[in-house]
Coordinates of C-alpha atoms and ligand atoms in Angstrom, one line a residue:
M1 CA -14.8 5.5 -7.0
R2 CA -11.1 5.1 -6.4
R3 CA -9.4 6.9 -3.4
L4 CA -5.8 8.9 -4.7
L5 CA -2.9 7.5 -3.2
F6 CA 0.1 8.7 -2.4
A7 CA 3.0 6.9 -1.4
A8 CA 6.0 7.8 -0.2
N9 CA 8.8 5.0 -0.8
W10 CA 11.3 6.6 2.1
K11 CA 14.1 3.4 0.5
M12 CA 17.4 3.6 3.2
H13 CA 16.9 7.0 4.9
V14 CA 15.3 7.9 7.6
A15 CA 16.0 6.2 11.0
P16 CA 13.3 6.1 13.7
Q17 CA 14.2 9.3 15.6
Q18 CA 14.0 11.1 12.1
A19 CA 11.2 9.7 11.1
R20 CA 9.2 10.8 14.7
E21 CA 10.4 14.7 13.3
Y22 CA 9.9 14.0 9.5
L23 CA 5.5 13.1 10.7
K24 CA 5.3 16.1 12.9
L25 CA 6.4 18.4 10.5
F26 CA 4.1 16.4 8.1
A27 CA 1.7 16.6 10.0
M28 CA 1.7 20.7 10.5
H29 CA 1.8 21.1 6.8
Y30 CA -1.0 18.5 5.7
R31 CA -4.3 18.7 6.1
T32 CA -6.7 15.2 5.7
R33 CA -8.1 16.0 2.3
P34 CA -11.5 13.4 1.7
D35 CA -10.7 12.3 -1.8
R36 CA -6.8 10.9 -0.9
E37 CA -4.4 9.0 1.2
V38 CA -1.0 9.0 1.9
W39 CA 0.5 5.7 2.6
F40 CA 4.5 5.5 4.3
F41 CA 7.5 2.7 3.4
P42 CA 10.3 3.3 5.6
P43 CA 13.0 0.9 5.9
A44 CA 11.7 -1.7 8.7
V45 CA 13.4 0.1 11.6
S46 CA 11.3 2.9 11.2
L47 CA 8.0 0.8 10.9
E48 CA 7.0 1.0 14.8
A49 CA 8.0 4.7 14.7
V50 CA 6.1 5.8 11.5
A51 CA 2.8 3.2 12.7
H52 CA 2.7 5.6 16.1
A53 CA 3.3 8.6 14.7
I54 CA 0.0 8.5 11.9
K55 CA -1.7 6.1 14.3
D56 CA -5.0 9.0 14.4
R57 CA -4.7 9.7 11.4
T58 CA -7.9 7.3 9.2
D59 CA -5.9 8.6 5.5
A60 CA -2.2 7.4 6.1
R61 CA -0.9 4.2 6.5
V62 CA 2.4 2.5 7.3
G63 CA 3.8 -0.2 5.0
A64 CA 6.6 -2.1 4.2
Q65 CA 9.1 -2.1 2.0
N66 CA 9.8 -5.8 1.6
I67 CA 8.9 -8.9 2.9
H68 CA 10.2 -12.5 3.3
W69 CA 7.3 -15.5 1.8
E70 CA 7.9 -17.3 4.6
P71 CA 6.3 -16.1 7.8
K72 CA 9.7 -17.2 10.2
G73 CA 12.7 -19.3 10.3
A74 CA 16.2 -19.3 9.4
F75 CA 16.5 -16.5 6.8
T76 CA 19.3 -14.1 8.2
G77 CA 18.1 -10.5 7.7
E78 CA 14.7 -11.1 6.3
L79 CA 11.4 -9.7 7.5
S80 CA 8.4 -11.5 7.4
A81 CA 4.7 -10.3 6.9
P82 CA 3.4 -11.2 10.3
M83 CA 6.5 -9.4 11.2
A84 CA 5.7 -6.2 9.5
S85 CA 2.7 -7.0 10.3
H86 CA 3.0 -6.8 14.0
A87 CA 5.1 -3.6 13.7
G88 CA 2.0 -1.9 12.3
A89 CA 2.6 -2.0 9.0
R90 CA -0.8 -2.4 6.9
A91 CA 0.6 -2.7 3.3
T92 CA 4.0 -3.1 1.7
L93 CA 5.8 -2.7 -1.2
I94 CA 6.1 -6.2 -3.5
G95 CA 9.1 -6.4 -6.5
H96 CA 10.4 -3.2 -6.4
S97 CA 12.7 -2.6 -9.7
E98 CA 15.6 -2.2 -7.3
R99 CA 14.3 -5.2 -5.8
R100 CA 14.3 -7.3 -8.5
H101 CA 17.4 -5.3 -10.5
L102 CA 19.9 -4.7 -7.4
F103 CA 18.8 -8.0 -5.5
G104 CA 18.2 -10.7 -8.2
E105 CA 14.3 -11.0 -7.1
T106 CA 13.2 -13.4 -9.8
D107 CA 9.0 -13.2 -10.7
E108 CA 8.5 -16.4 -8.7
H109 CA 10.1 -14.4 -5.2
V110 CA 7.4 -11.4 -6.1
G111 CA 4.9 -13.9 -6.7
R112 CA 5.5 -15.9 -3.5
K113 CA 5.5 -12.4 -1.7
L114 CA 2.6 -11.9 -3.0
M115 CA 0.8 -14.2 -1.2
A116 CA 2.8 -14.0 1.6
A117 CA 1.6 -10.6 2.0
L118 CA -2.2 -11.3 1.2
K119 CA -1.5 -13.5 3.9
A120 CA -1.0 -11.7 6.0
D121 CA -3.7 -9.1 6.1
L122 CA -1.4 -6.7 4.1
T123 CA -2.0 -4.6 1.4
P124 CA 0.2 -5.4 -1.5
V125 CA 1.4 -2.7 -3.2
L126 CA 3.1 -4.8 -6.7
C127 CA 5.9 -3.0 -8.7
V128 CA 6.0 -3.7 -12.2
G129 CA 7.9 -1.7 -15.0
E130 CA 10.2 -2.4 -18.0
K131 CA 14.0 -1.8 -18.8
L132 CA 15.0 1.2 -21.2
E133 CA 15.9 -1.5 -23.6
E134 CA 13.0 -3.5 -23.4
R135 CA 10.9 -0.1 -24.2
D136 CA 13.3 0.9 -26.8
A137 CA 12.4 -2.4 -28.7
G138 CA 8.5 -1.7 -28.2
Q139 CA 8.4 -4.2 -25.8
T140 CA 6.9 -2.2 -22.4
V141 CA 2.9 -3.7 -22.8
A142 CA 4.6 -7.4 -23.3
V143 CA 6.9 -7.3 -20.2
V144 CA 4.4 -5.5 -17.8
T145 CA 1.8 -8.0 -18.6
Q146 CA 3.6 -10.6 -18.1
Q147 CA 5.1 -9.1 -14.2
L148 CA 1.6 -8.7 -13.5
A149 CA 0.9 -12.5 -14.6
A150 CA 3.3 -13.7 -13.2
A151 CA 2.6 -12.0 -9.3
L152 CA -1.5 -12.2 -9.3
A153 CA -2.3 -15.9 -11.2
G154 CA -4.9 -17.7 -10.0
L155 CA -6.4 -14.5 -8.0
D156 CA -9.7 -13.6 -8.3
G157 CA -11.4 -10.3 -8.9
G158 CA -12.5 -9.4 -5.6
T159 CA -8.6 -9.9 -4.3
L160 CA -7.4 -7.9 -6.6
G161 CA -9.4 -5.2 -5.2
N162 CA -7.1 -5.1 -2.4
V163 CA -4.3 -5.0 -4.3
V164 CA -2.4 -2.1 -5.4
I165 CA -0.2 -1.4 -9.3
A166 CA 2.9 0.4 -9.2
Y167 CA 3.6 1.1 -12.6
E168 CA 7.4 2.3 -12.5
P169 CA 9.5 2.5 -16.0
V170 CA 13.1 1.1 -14.7
W171 CA 14.7 3.9 -16.4
A172 CA 12.8 6.6 -14.8
I173 CA 13.6 5.7 -11.5
G174 CA 16.0 7.6 -9.9
T175 CA 17.0 8.9 -12.7
G176 CA 15.3 12.5 -12.8
R177 CA 14.1 11.1 -16.6
N178 CA 10.3 10.8 -15.5
A179 CA 7.8 9.2 -18.7
S180 CA 5.6 11.8 -20.1
P181 CA 2.0 12.0 -18.6
Q182 CA 1.0 9.9 -22.0
D183 CA 3.3 7.9 -21.6
A184 CA 2.4 6.9 -18.3
A185 CA -1.1 6.8 -19.2
Q186 CA -1.0 4.3 -22.5
V187 CA 0.9 2.0 -19.9
H188 CA -2.2 2.5 -17.2
R189 CA -4.7 1.8 -19.8
E190 CA -3.2 -2.0 -20.8
I191 CA -3.0 -2.2 -17.1
R192 CA -6.5 -1.6 -16.6
A193 CA -7.4 -3.4 -19.6
W194 CA -6.0 -6.7 -17.9
L195 CA -7.5 -5.9 -14.9
K196 CA -10.8 -5.4 -16.0
A197 CA -10.4 -8.5 -18.2
R198 CA -9.9 -10.2 -14.3
N199 CA -13.4 -8.1 -13.5
A200 CA -10.8 -6.3 -10.9
A201 CA -12.2 -2.3 -11.4
R202 CA -11.5 -1.5 -7.9
T203 CA -7.6 -1.7 -8.2
R204 CA -5.9 1.1 -8.0
V205 CA -2.6 1.8 -10.6
L206 CA -0.2 4.6 -9.0
Y207 CA 2.6 5.2 -10.9
G208 CA 6.6 5.7 -10.4
G209 CA 9.7 7.2 -11.4
S210 CA 11.0 10.7 -10.9
V211 CA 7.6 12.2 -9.8
N212 CA 8.4 15.6 -7.9
L213 CA 6.6 19.0 -7.3
T214 CA 7.6 20.4 -10.7
N215 CA 6.3 17.1 -12.3
I216 CA 3.4 16.1 -10.4
A217 CA 0.3 18.6 -11.4
E218 CA 0.1 17.2 -15.2
L219 CA 0.7 13.2 -14.2
L220 CA -2.6 13.8 -11.5
A221 CA -4.2 15.6 -15.1
E222 CA -4.0 12.1 -16.5
P223 CA -7.3 10.2 -15.0
E224 CA -5.7 6.8 -15.8
L225 CA -3.2 7.8 -12.3
D226 CA -5.2 7.2 -9.3
G227 CA -2.5 8.3 -7.7
V228 CA 1.9 7.8 -7.4
L229 CA 5.0 6.0 -5.3
V230 CA 7.5 8.4 -5.0
G231 CA 11.3 8.0 -3.5
A232 CA 13.8 10.9 -3.6
A233 CA 10.8 13.3 -3.6
S234 CA 9.0 12.6 -0.6
L235 CA 12.2 12.4 2.0
D236 CA 11.7 16.5 2.7
P237 CA 8.0 16.3 5.3
E238 CA 7.3 20.0 4.2
G239 CA 8.1 19.3 -0.1
W240 CA 6.0 15.9 0.5
A241 CA 3.1 17.5 2.3
T242 CA 2.8 19.9 -0.8
L243 CA 3.3 17.2 -3.1
A244 CA 0.7 15.2 -1.5
Q245 CA -1.4 17.6 -1.8
T246 CA -1.3 18.3 -5.7
G247 CA -4.9 19.3 -7.1
A248 CA -6.5 19.2 -3.6
A249 CA -10.0 21.1 -3.6
Ligands
PGA1 P1 12.1 7.9 -7.4 O1 11.8 6.7 -6.5 O2 11.2 9.0 -7.3 O3 13.1 8.8 -6.6 O4 12.4 8.3 -9.1 C1 10.4 6.0 -7.1 C2 10.7 4.7 -6.3 O5 11.7 4.2 -6.4 O6 9.6 3.8 -6.0

């Protein structure tokens, strides 16, 4: 049984003091649930504040939004996986579409970062997803499986079990336009088949892209989805606590 995962991607929002206040409010509104986990991806400067605030929770984790593939060196402005880990991170996003499309990250960079994360014991949350023109051209599955292959080539089923995949169609991120639950589930089935062929049944596959309080229930009704990766709708602590408790017994 895979536990549901609710991952909050704060992007370039929530400084350390705001993070402390956020987590106080979140704790007031969110009760630990045995069937789910809540992970937070704050900006690097807030990693320690979040790690400290959730240190007594067994159902929560903090992670970096991005890492460099080298452990240290002359890379101005970058954050390494061991450093993120020292700051309390236990996971990291890898290859988020904003990194790929706004900052020019290639499949090769993504693959190197994924290996660096595993080496530092950070759970990689590998983001994959097609652009609108690729979807319209019927290339969704080809694009997504190519991104999986590029990042995960050579990993055995046991290691793949320690990776989380987030399927985020690029056209659905921050646009208010989400994939229908059926569309999302369809791609999830393809990802699941790809994983199964590599003996990785344990890997969790999340959906992301304009997930909010209005659409979360119907998304979670799809058994293919093991959780969600959420940007804008994770910025309000009370709303996020409500979203992350959707469908809980
Ligand atoms: P969004 O972002 O929920 O604001 O669309 C999702 C993401 O980028 O991970």
